[in-house]
Amino acid sequence: MQKYESLARELLQAVGGEANVQQVTHCLTRLRFTLKDDQLVDKPYLEQHPDALALVQGGGQFQIVIGHHVADVYASLLEFSKLNQSDGSKSDSGSLWNNFMGIVSGVFQPSMGVLVATSMIKGLVAVLSFCGFTAENSGLYVLLEATGDGFSQFLPIVLAINATSYFQVHLFTGVALAAALLYPNLNLAQELPTFFGFPISLPMGGYYQTVLPIIIAVWLASKVEKWLKKVVPDMVKFFLVPLLTLLTTAPLTLLLLGPISVTLSNWVGDFFQALYHLSPILLGLILGGLWQVLVLFGLHWGLIPIITIQMETKGFSPLLAIITFVSFSQLGTVLAIILKTKDKHKRRMGYPMALSALFGVTEPAIYGLSLPLRFPFLASNLGGAIQGAYIGWTATHSFTMGGLGIFALANFIDPRGRDLTNLIQAITAMLLATASGFLLTYLAKFPDSSEVTEEKQNEQSLHSSVYIMSPLTGKVVPLEEMSDPVFASGTFGKGIAIQPEQGVLFSPIQGQVTSLFPTQHAIGLLSDDGAEVLIHIGVDTVQSQGEGFTALVSVGDSVEPGQALIQFNQEELERKGFDLTTAVVLTNSEAYLDILRTNTDETIPGEVILTAIKTTHL
């Protein structure tokens, strides 16, 4: 523990000392500092520090990547300092908001690609609906709706899987918690009994599609599970820790979050109902600006009964008109990020997100781009406020509760005659929302977490490098120490070896699958930068005849960094006596001036393990 304390003291001093730190948290590999003055950070010292694997700055945080022992370093840091100790006199709402947004966006990131894909399918369903296809007359509509909407409906299960990794909880404990929240007998029941006098109440729409309840539940489970592991005897930990964790966390989540959500939702509905009678313009400004936040916290359900009553009694709804085009503010924000960012990955993600937002599906844009970047999310809310105030000022109404996104314009056609004023005002609001979100985002300065900054690009003018990420979680060993003499001798090229700790192989590059061995124990990749990468899982694993290996890609497939390529049953293969030390080599090593290997002992997917230097310009 002494070595961790020494490292913690060195890192704390390098970020400007305890007086410069507002708050410190950690994730799987990083210490995350919220600092008062970033200028006090001794970056040259940290860049040379052997335990500081990488520095990341953005979103109001200064992050130091130090590896899997980050929890020990964090614990030592809190022991000798007064950081994160509340004396009741200080409040740091900014850092709390940043930390909260960081957790939410961090939990979404692993599933972002699939979320974008299913959202695009939902957009296609919206197009079919506009063309007259429904679940009653089209089998294609039914199949696509299930494919696109199923992921959203059961989103808590997806987030539970991601959150268990984020909060370090047993995977299936998180899945069990999500299943409890989505249990049909709870969500479909007309009336639920009490639990020793405590009401069991759910949000109006149940827990389907919700975000925060499962994140809170898994976070709570992490605290309970951590404590139980300390006190439960080893011989019964296997079943008793998850048993007690679930018996504690699931009831608390259902008994507390449900009633709280219902009460707050009712308050929200009452507030905006009163605001509607006070000032339509003020209503539009506040509701339009807060709509995305209300949805994020699941507090928007209190407005649904009011909108329904307005439709039934008046034949139109001013409230529905205000919230309809908030999604276009998010669209404008995404378009601005696409044009402004230097991060190719963000730009590439932005195009399908913008298309989804055009059809009214904004979850990918919110959780994948604007929320992690912080200010763009604020800009989209301001854009929503501007268009909301315009709708309130012009008394624009929505006459039906039909389509979303661009197709929602049909909701604003007045059925009582040929007057197109209401529709023209709706189109104006849509364009105003888009323009507001775009301009507020494009003209503002916000952290762009592109991997290569202008400063680094200037530095790299001396050498052009190709970066190979780690495809595995595990221990790093020199390639020369492999028991396989072919790889150890460098016959296939220079590289590195990893002793895996988890049975999933991820893509270390962006590129294409060029070869896949029939036994699925080895894969060849070609990066967009021209690097030819061979990954061979284990020594002599070809003798397994493919048993224990499952390929998730095929030859010719395009792959992204961090995409799962192969699953392997580590426990079964090791039980059969296989050495699973995995070789990661550049088979065209001769094309590079030098290949630098990471100096770390442990690695996780996404960390750079090989740097291939291509050319120099003197």
XYZ file of C-alpha atoms in Angstrom:
618
model
C 0.000 0.000 0.000
C 2.992 2.273 0.573
C 3.849 2.360 -3.126
C 0.307 3.494 -3.934
C 0.509 6.287 -1.380
C 3.801 7.495 -2.872
C 2.295 7.496 -6.349
C -0.839 9.267 -5.103
C 1.261 12.000 -3.482
C 3.298 12.480 -6.651
C 0.221 12.768 -8.851
C -1.558 15.102 -6.439
C 1.445 17.406 -6.348
C 1.642 17.355 -10.153
C -1.946 18.565 -10.576
C -1.292 21.589 -8.395
C -1.682 20.146 -4.918
C -4.701 19.572 -2.751
C -5.668 23.260 -2.811
C -6.163 23.076 -6.596
C -8.488 20.044 -6.517
C -12.236 20.521 -6.218
C -13.046 16.853 -6.494
C -11.441 13.575 -7.496
C -13.133 10.386 -8.699
C -11.959 7.352 -10.628
C -13.211 4.891 -13.217
C -11.711 1.612 -14.347
C -8.248 2.942 -15.194
C -8.282 6.700 -14.635
C -8.030 9.202 -11.823
C -10.434 12.014 -12.713
C -9.600 15.408 -11.189
C -11.895 18.414 -11.275
C -9.442 21.285 -10.878
C -9.763 24.950 -9.994
C -6.951 26.029 -12.329
C -5.714 23.766 -15.130
C -2.682 26.020 -15.606
C -1.178 24.729 -12.356
C -0.802 21.196 -13.731
C 2.794 20.120 -14.336
C 2.132 18.395 -17.653
C 5.802 17.849 -18.626
C 6.354 15.980 -15.359
C 3.237 13.831 -15.820
C 4.077 13.060 -19.460
C 7.414 11.652 -18.308
C 6.048 9.864 -15.238
C 6.313 6.092 -15.718
C 2.977 5.422 -13.996
C 1.025 8.068 -15.927
C 0.131 6.084 -19.035
C -1.803 8.906 -20.672
C -3.338 12.296 -19.966
C -6.872 13.188 -21.028
C -8.386 16.635 -20.605
C -11.953 17.581 -21.383
C -15.478 17.879 -20.038
C -14.279 19.834 -17.001
C -11.918 17.069 -15.875
C -8.198 16.361 -15.966
C -7.758 12.601 -16.210
C -4.630 10.539 -15.585
C -4.661 6.978 -16.921
C -2.749 4.768 -14.474
C -4.195 1.297 -15.053
C -6.048 -1.293 -13.011
C -4.532 -0.268 -9.663
C -6.355 3.050 -9.883
C -8.722 2.073 -7.043
C -5.770 1.492 -4.691
C -4.172 4.798 -5.637
C -7.526 6.553 -5.184
C -8.012 4.989 -1.743
C -4.517 6.093 -0.683
C -5.204 9.585 -1.978
C -8.304 9.920 0.175
C -6.516 8.529 3.241
C -3.789 11.153 3.491
C -5.747 14.103 2.062
C -8.993 15.859 2.839
C -10.304 15.528 -0.699
C -14.002 14.681 -1.195
C -14.686 15.342 2.494
C -17.746 17.558 2.815
C -17.808 19.971 5.715
C -21.269 21.178 4.856
C -20.033 24.596 3.848
C -18.938 23.892 0.326
C -21.050 23.120 -2.678
C -19.698 22.284 -6.076
C -22.711 21.813 -8.243
C -20.661 22.175 -11.393
C -18.441 19.226 -10.635
C -21.400 17.176 -9.433
C -23.125 17.816 -12.748
C -19.968 16.957 -14.677
C -19.502 13.748 -12.712
C -23.138 12.781 -13.179
C -23.062 13.475 -16.912
C -19.772 11.624 -17.163
C -21.293 8.542 -15.546
C -24.385 8.594 -17.757
C -22.456 9.069 -20.990
C -19.797 6.583 -19.882
C -22.415 3.894 -19.286
C -23.858 4.483 -22.764
C -20.593 4.423 -24.718
C -20.073 0.632 -25.072
C -23.474 0.174 -26.707
C -23.473 3.397 -28.746
C -22.971 1.716 -32.131
C -25.970 -0.562 -31.690
C -28.049 2.312 -30.287
C -27.319 4.339 -33.417
C -28.176 1.357 -35.635
C -31.505 0.619 -33.943
C -32.386 4.320 -33.957
C -31.887 4.411 -37.707
C -34.215 1.410 -38.002
C -36.775 3.340 -35.930
C -36.367 6.206 -38.379
C -37.086 3.797 -41.232
C -40.203 2.646 -39.371
C -41.271 6.285 -39.132
C -40.904 6.585 -42.925
C -43.046 3.458 -43.403
C -45.675 4.841 -41.049
C -45.793 8.105 -42.969
C -46.329 6.098 -46.150
C -49.315 4.330 -44.631
C -47.776 1.098 -43.434
C -48.872 -0.090 -39.982
C -48.621 -3.150 -37.762
C -52.065 -4.157 -39.014
C -51.268 -4.183 -42.739
C -47.513 -4.772 -43.089
C -45.310 -7.635 -41.919
C -42.217 -5.565 -42.816
C -43.408 -2.842 -40.458
C -43.864 -5.362 -37.619
C -40.411 -6.900 -38.087
C -38.574 -3.570 -38.352
C -40.477 -2.074 -35.419
C -39.487 -5.024 -33.226
C -35.873 -4.818 -34.377
C -35.555 -1.075 -33.876
C -37.757 -0.517 -30.845
C -36.860 -3.677 -28.901
C -33.440 -2.320 -27.992
C -34.983 0.901 -26.651
C -37.735 -0.878 -24.741
C -35.263 -3.073 -22.889
C -32.565 -0.418 -22.640
C -32.237 -0.906 -18.838
C -30.806 -4.393 -19.440
C -28.230 -2.992 -21.874
C -27.297 -0.215 -19.466
C -27.090 -2.706 -16.604
C -24.465 -4.680 -18.527
C -22.463 -1.510 -19.193
C -22.930 -0.152 -15.657
C -21.679 -3.340 -14.001
C -18.371 -2.833 -15.782
C -18.327 0.852 -14.868
C -19.122 0.306 -11.169
C -17.336 -3.040 -10.868
C -20.370 -5.184 -10.010
C -20.973 -8.813 -10.960
C -22.418 -8.794 -14.474
C -25.457 -10.949 -13.798
C -26.316 -9.098 -10.612
C -26.852 -6.029 -12.764
C -28.860 -8.012 -15.312
C -31.050 -9.411 -12.518
C -31.736 -5.891 -11.237
C -32.753 -4.725 -14.711
C -34.978 -7.766 -15.142
C -36.694 -6.938 -11.843
C -37.408 -3.387 -13.035
C -38.866 -4.689 -16.308
C -40.789 -7.620 -14.838
C -44.167 -7.734 -16.687
C -46.259 -8.399 -13.563
C -44.990 -5.089 -12.189
C -45.112 -2.938 -15.313
C -48.467 -4.214 -16.609
C -50.338 -4.421 -13.301
C -53.303 -2.061 -12.878
C -52.807 -1.861 -9.121
C -50.000 -3.108 -6.880
C -50.223 -4.014 -3.169
C -48.195 -2.345 -0.463
C -45.039 -3.687 1.139
C -45.422 -3.427 4.934
C -47.331 -0.224 4.377
C -44.971 1.192 1.750
C -46.583 1.715 -1.670
C -45.143 -0.056 -4.715
C -45.692 2.488 -7.450
C -44.071 2.813 -10.863
C -43.602 5.711 -13.270
C -46.494 6.093 -15.684
C -44.687 4.270 -18.477
C -43.074 1.733 -16.207
C -39.321 1.254 -16.313
C -39.168 0.463 -20.034
C -36.756 2.775 -21.906
C -35.625 4.421 -18.655
C -32.008 5.373 -17.994
C -31.379 6.598 -14.473
C -33.203 3.973 -12.349
C -30.952 1.102 -13.444
C -27.791 3.216 -13.191
C -28.729 4.163 -9.620
C -29.620 0.545 -8.826
C -26.286 -0.801 -10.090
C -24.396 1.946 -8.248
C -26.207 1.007 -5.034
C -25.476 -2.665 -5.706
C -21.773 -1.865 -6.063
C -21.699 -0.426 -2.545
C -23.599 -3.369 -1.055
C -21.596 -5.985 -2.944
C -18.268 -4.423 -1.973
C -19.192 -4.507 1.710
C -20.577 -8.051 1.536
C -17.370 -9.356 -0.038
C -15.529 -8.208 3.059
C -17.798 -9.881 5.603
C -19.200 -12.993 3.885
C -17.098 -16.176 4.349
C -15.261 -17.295 1.209
C -16.941 -20.695 1.055
C -20.410 -19.164 0.556
C -19.529 -15.959 -1.327
C -20.394 -17.566 -4.655
C -24.135 -17.438 -4.009
C -24.583 -15.486 -0.782
C -23.066 -12.201 -2.011
C -25.379 -11.896 -5.075
C -28.313 -13.193 -3.013
C -27.960 -10.538 -0.309
C -27.080 -7.853 -2.852
C -30.277 -8.492 -4.826
C -32.467 -8.833 -1.721
C -31.180 -5.453 -0.549
C -30.900 -3.469 -3.757
C -33.957 -4.548 -5.775
C -36.573 -3.752 -3.087
C -34.895 -0.442 -2.236
C -34.870 0.558 -5.896
C -38.524 -0.355 -6.465
C -39.780 1.106 -3.178
C -37.867 4.384 -3.386
C -37.365 5.301 -7.043
C -40.935 4.544 -8.145
C -42.775 6.730 -5.622
C -40.190 9.493 -5.909
C -40.498 9.488 -9.696
C -44.317 9.514 -9.557
C -44.377 12.395 -7.064
C -41.864 14.508 -8.977
C -43.641 13.829 -12.272
C -46.925 15.033 -10.777
C -45.222 18.156 -9.498
C -43.767 18.807 -12.940
C -47.214 18.443 -14.522
C -48.820 20.803 -11.994
C -46.037 23.367 -12.472
C -46.359 23.552 -16.239
C -50.154 23.522 -16.047
C -49.979 26.625 -13.853
C -47.368 28.178 -16.146
C -49.645 27.617 -19.134
C -52.319 29.823 -17.583
C -49.753 32.429 -16.509
C -47.823 33.029 -19.754
C -47.648 30.871 -22.910
C -44.321 32.491 -23.862
C -42.781 31.760 -20.463
C -44.190 28.232 -20.641
C -42.578 27.688 -24.032
C -39.249 29.106 -22.870
C -39.011 26.931 -19.750
C -40.619 23.740 -21.052
C -38.704 23.853 -24.338
C -35.458 24.435 -22.468
C -36.005 21.723 -19.871
C -37.693 19.042 -21.964
C -34.578 16.980 -22.641
C -33.571 17.161 -18.978
C -37.048 16.033 -17.899
C -36.849 13.062 -20.275
C -33.366 12.251 -19.003
C -34.646 12.041 -15.426
C -37.898 10.342 -16.443
C -40.003 13.238 -15.120
C -41.808 14.032 -18.375
C -44.653 11.585 -17.707
C -46.509 14.169 -15.631
C -47.230 16.132 -18.806
C -48.797 13.244 -20.743
C -52.197 13.397 -18.959
C -52.340 17.164 -19.505
C -51.594 16.799 -23.223
C -54.222 14.046 -23.497
C -56.855 16.182 -21.763
C -56.045 19.151 -24.022
C -56.502 16.954 -27.086
C -59.828 15.586 -25.844
C -61.333 18.908 -24.720
C -59.856 21.406 -27.190
C -58.914 19.297 -30.169
C -55.312 20.523 -30.006
C -52.422 20.810 -27.538
C -50.109 23.820 -27.029
C -47.858 21.745 -24.737
C -47.271 19.066 -27.365
C -46.422 21.781 -29.902
C -43.701 23.150 -27.599
C -41.885 19.849 -27.131
C -42.279 18.486 -30.672
C -39.352 20.297 -32.288
C -36.865 20.214 -29.426
C -35.292 17.281 -31.257
C -34.357 19.628 -34.098
C -32.272 21.694 -31.721
C -30.337 18.484 -31.025
C -30.097 17.970 -34.794
C -28.557 21.429 -35.199
C -26.119 20.707 -32.397
C -24.957 17.478 -34.044
C -24.529 19.191 -37.415
C -22.360 21.846 -35.750
C -20.218 19.188 -34.052
C -19.752 17.403 -37.392
C -18.486 20.599 -39.009
C -16.421 21.779 -36.041
C -14.796 18.683 -34.569
C -11.344 17.488 -35.573
C -12.123 14.063 -34.212
C -12.773 11.774 -37.198
C -14.540 9.256 -34.988
C -17.025 11.860 -33.735
C -17.629 13.110 -37.243
C -18.238 9.589 -38.481
C -20.682 8.904 -35.640
C -22.410 12.223 -36.195
C -23.881 11.464 -39.624
C -26.177 8.577 -38.593
C -26.999 10.423 -35.356
C -28.124 13.454 -37.359
C -30.260 11.250 -39.588
C -31.898 9.664 -36.540
C -32.535 13.101 -35.018
C -34.211 14.185 -38.259
C -36.736 11.415 -37.649
C -37.166 12.427 -33.989
C -34.880 9.819 -32.381
C -32.260 11.776 -30.425
C -30.937 9.292 -27.830
C -27.777 8.486 -29.840
C -27.012 12.170 -30.356
C -27.585 13.032 -26.703
C -25.716 10.163 -25.084
C -23.080 9.737 -27.776
C -22.100 13.331 -28.585
C -23.719 16.331 -26.921
C -23.883 15.027 -23.359
C -20.245 13.836 -23.179
C -19.121 17.213 -24.600
C -21.261 19.029 -21.995
C -21.780 22.445 -23.658
C -23.453 21.133 -26.840
C -26.097 19.540 -24.628
C -26.659 22.922 -22.965
C -26.779 24.559 -26.408
C -29.476 22.133 -27.555
C -31.517 22.979 -24.458
C -31.162 26.697 -25.181
C -32.261 26.051 -28.764
C -35.280 24.189 -27.414
C -36.087 27.165 -25.191
C -35.907 29.605 -28.120
C -38.246 27.602 -30.355
C -40.541 26.962 -27.373
C -40.841 30.679 -26.674
C -41.652 31.259 -30.355
C -44.391 28.612 -30.297
C -45.857 30.129 -27.142
C -45.749 33.627 -28.673
C -47.434 32.556 -31.928
C -49.950 30.229 -30.192
C -48.963 27.351 -32.457
C -50.892 24.130 -31.764
C -50.471 20.445 -32.445
C -53.749 18.896 -33.584
C -52.747 15.234 -33.395
C -50.267 13.010 -31.558
C -48.864 11.433 -34.701
C -45.350 11.101 -36.140
C -42.006 12.236 -34.826
C -39.275 14.410 -36.265
C -39.840 15.724 -39.769
C -43.073 13.734 -40.012
C -44.506 15.611 -37.025
C -45.260 18.533 -39.338
C -48.414 16.675 -40.364
C -49.637 17.097 -36.777
C -49.833 20.866 -37.301
C -52.169 20.876 -40.293
C -55.434 22.475 -39.149
C -58.229 19.956 -39.858
C -60.901 22.640 -39.693
C -60.047 24.414 -42.926
C -57.426 25.515 -45.425
C -55.618 27.978 -43.148
C -51.925 27.078 -43.310
C -50.811 29.648 -40.743
C -50.363 27.079 -37.989
C -48.319 24.795 -40.271
C -46.105 27.668 -41.438
C -45.458 28.623 -37.820
C -44.559 25.003 -37.047
C -42.078 24.899 -39.943
C -40.597 28.161 -38.691
C -40.226 26.709 -35.186
C -38.523 23.627 -36.613
C -36.029 25.725 -38.561
C -35.523 28.061 -35.604
C -34.721 25.131 -33.323
C -32.242 23.700 -35.825
C -30.544 27.039 -36.439
C -30.375 27.879 -32.720
C -28.802 24.571 -31.779
C -26.363 24.833 -34.671
C -25.219 28.411 -34.075
C -24.958 28.137 -30.286
C -22.796 25.043 -30.650
C -20.708 26.171 -33.609
C -19.859 29.612 -32.211
C -19.039 28.389 -28.702
C -15.769 26.941 -27.490
C -15.987 23.505 -25.933
C -13.461 20.707 -25.348
C -12.911 18.616 -28.450
C -11.517 15.329 -27.202
C -9.970 14.348 -30.528
C -7.092 12.032 -30.066
C -4.715 14.227 -32.002
C -4.712 17.945 -31.142
C -3.122 20.595 -33.324
C -0.184 20.718 -30.963
C 0.355 16.983 -31.259
C -0.037 17.162 -35.011
C 2.816 19.648 -35.113
C 4.889 17.338 -32.950
C 4.060 14.419 -35.210
C 5.328 16.258 -38.271
C 8.678 14.763 -37.281
C 7.264 11.265 -37.571
C 4.061 9.685 -38.811
C 2.889 6.946 -36.485
C 0.318 4.191 -36.512
C -1.208 3.241 -33.172
C -2.315 -0.303 -32.361
C -4.715 -0.572 -29.423
C -4.897 -3.420 -26.979
C -7.370 -6.105 -28.075
C -7.563 -7.680 -24.621
C -7.653 -7.078 -20.906
C -4.673 -8.719 -19.305
C -0.978 -8.814 -18.465
C 1.516 -7.532 -21.023
C 4.574 -9.705 -21.721
C 7.377 -9.355 -24.290
C 6.742 -11.290 -27.472
C 10.153 -12.926 -27.020
C 8.925 -14.632 -23.844
C 6.159 -16.564 -25.578
C 6.500 -20.337 -25.462
C 5.734 -20.433 -29.173
C 9.188 -20.214 -30.838
C 7.764 -18.908 -34.127
C 6.228 -15.814 -32.561
C 9.066 -15.441 -30.023
C 11.639 -15.338 -32.823
C 9.802 -12.568 -34.660
C 9.202 -14.715 -37.730
C 5.745 -13.215 -38.253
C 6.879 -9.707 -37.302
C 7.426 -7.483 -34.324
C 4.731 -7.117 -31.692
C 3.684 -7.844 -28.164
C 1.961 -10.586 -26.177
C -0.908 -10.443 -23.699
C -2.042 -12.978 -21.113
C -5.828 -12.462 -21.236
C -8.060 -12.048 -18.205
C -11.347 -11.998 -20.107
C -12.580 -14.112 -22.996
C -13.347 -11.398 -25.534
C -10.987 -10.188 -28.270
C -11.591 -6.619 -29.479
C -10.439 -4.846 -32.606
C -7.197 -2.889 -32.054
C -7.622 -0.811 -35.208
C -10.094 0.716 -37.603
C -9.992 -1.237 -40.803
C -11.034 -4.544 -42.321
C -10.912 -8.252 -41.553
C -8.558 -9.814 -44.112
C -8.364 -13.369 -42.794
C -10.013 -15.592 -40.210
C -8.640 -19.027 -39.443
C -11.228 -21.829 -39.806
C -10.697 -22.727 -36.133
C -11.437 -19.067 -35.276
C -8.447 -18.819 -32.920
C -6.588 -16.261 -35.061
C -7.552 -13.265 -37.163
C -5.825 -10.978 -39.653
C -6.667 -7.277 -39.935
C -5.660 -4.417 -42.228
C -5.938 -0.951 -40.717
C -6.925 2.133 -42.685
C -3.354 3.324 -42.009
C -1.893 0.282 -43.752
C -0.886 -1.775 -40.711
C -1.222 -5.531 -41.174
C -2.104 -7.000 -37.785
C -2.172 -10.672 -36.886
C -3.718 -11.708 -33.569
C -3.193 -15.309 -32.505
C -5.102 -16.368 -29.370
C -3.010 -18.831 -27.380
C -0.247 -21.302 -28.179
C -1.135 -24.410 -30.229
C -4.838 -23.577 -29.814
C -5.342 -24.761 -33.387
C -5.506 -28.196 -31.788
C -8.815 -27.251 -30.169
C -10.389 -27.602 -33.618
C -12.380 -24.440 -32.991
C -14.020 -25.626 -29.777
C -14.271 -22.749 -27.322
C -13.950 -20.039 -30.027
C -16.788 -18.016 -31.582
C -16.074 -15.486 -34.319
C -18.297 -12.396 -34.293
C -17.064 -11.052 -37.658
C -16.348 -12.425 -41.124
C -13.669 -11.839 -43.727
C -14.316 -8.539 -45.497
C -16.138 -6.929 -42.572
C -15.218 -3.383 -41.600
C -14.291 -3.036 -37.936
C -13.973 -0.177 -35.469
C -11.553 0.094 -32.533
C -13.088 -1.671 -29.547
C -15.466 -3.810 -31.636
C -15.752 -7.387 -30.381
C -14.150 -9.800 -32.855
C -13.906 -13.219 -31.179
C -15.285 -14.724 -27.983
C -13.373 -17.585 -26.379
C -14.124 -19.770 -23.390
C -11.062 -18.993 -21.318
C -11.949 -21.312 -18.463
C -12.608 -24.309 -20.708
C -9.480 -23.793 -22.822
C -7.230 -23.381 -19.795
C -8.770 -26.488 -18.237
C -7.710 -28.379 -21.362
C -4.149 -27.192 -20.772
C -3.852 -24.461 -23.429
C -1.572 -21.486 -22.835
C -3.744 -18.537 -23.884
C -0.915 -16.014 -24.169
C -1.990 -14.030 -27.228
C 0.383 -12.647 -29.847
C -0.344 -9.272 -31.443
C 2.090 -8.697 -34.289
C 2.565 -6.413 -37.269
C 3.235 -8.771 -40.156
C 4.500 -5.869 -42.301
C 6.943 -4.692 -39.622
C 9.602 -4.072 -42.287
C 7.495 -1.157 -43.571
C 8.188 0.837 -40.425
C 11.293 2.548 -39.130
C 10.609 1.323 -35.624
C 7.888 -0.280 -33.522
C 7.589 0.917 -29.944
C 5.930 -1.240 -27.290
C 4.045 -0.062 -24.227
C 6.007 -0.059 -20.982
C 3.016 -1.034 -18.859
C 2.501 -4.389 -17.188
C -1.287 -4.423 -17.555
C -3.525 -3.296 -20.373
C -7.182 -2.961 -21.310
C -8.914 -2.585 -24.687
C -8.445 0.906 -26.085
C -5.002 1.551 -24.638
C -2.123 1.934 -27.111
C 0.229 -1.055 -26.902
C 2.194 -0.630 -30.147
C 3.345 2.515 -31.946
C 4.668 1.946 -35.462
C 6.774 4.840 -36.770
C 6.434 5.155 -40.524
C 8.366 8.116 -41.870
C 10.368 11.171 -40.820
C 10.487 14.714 -42.153
C 13.639 16.598 -41.192
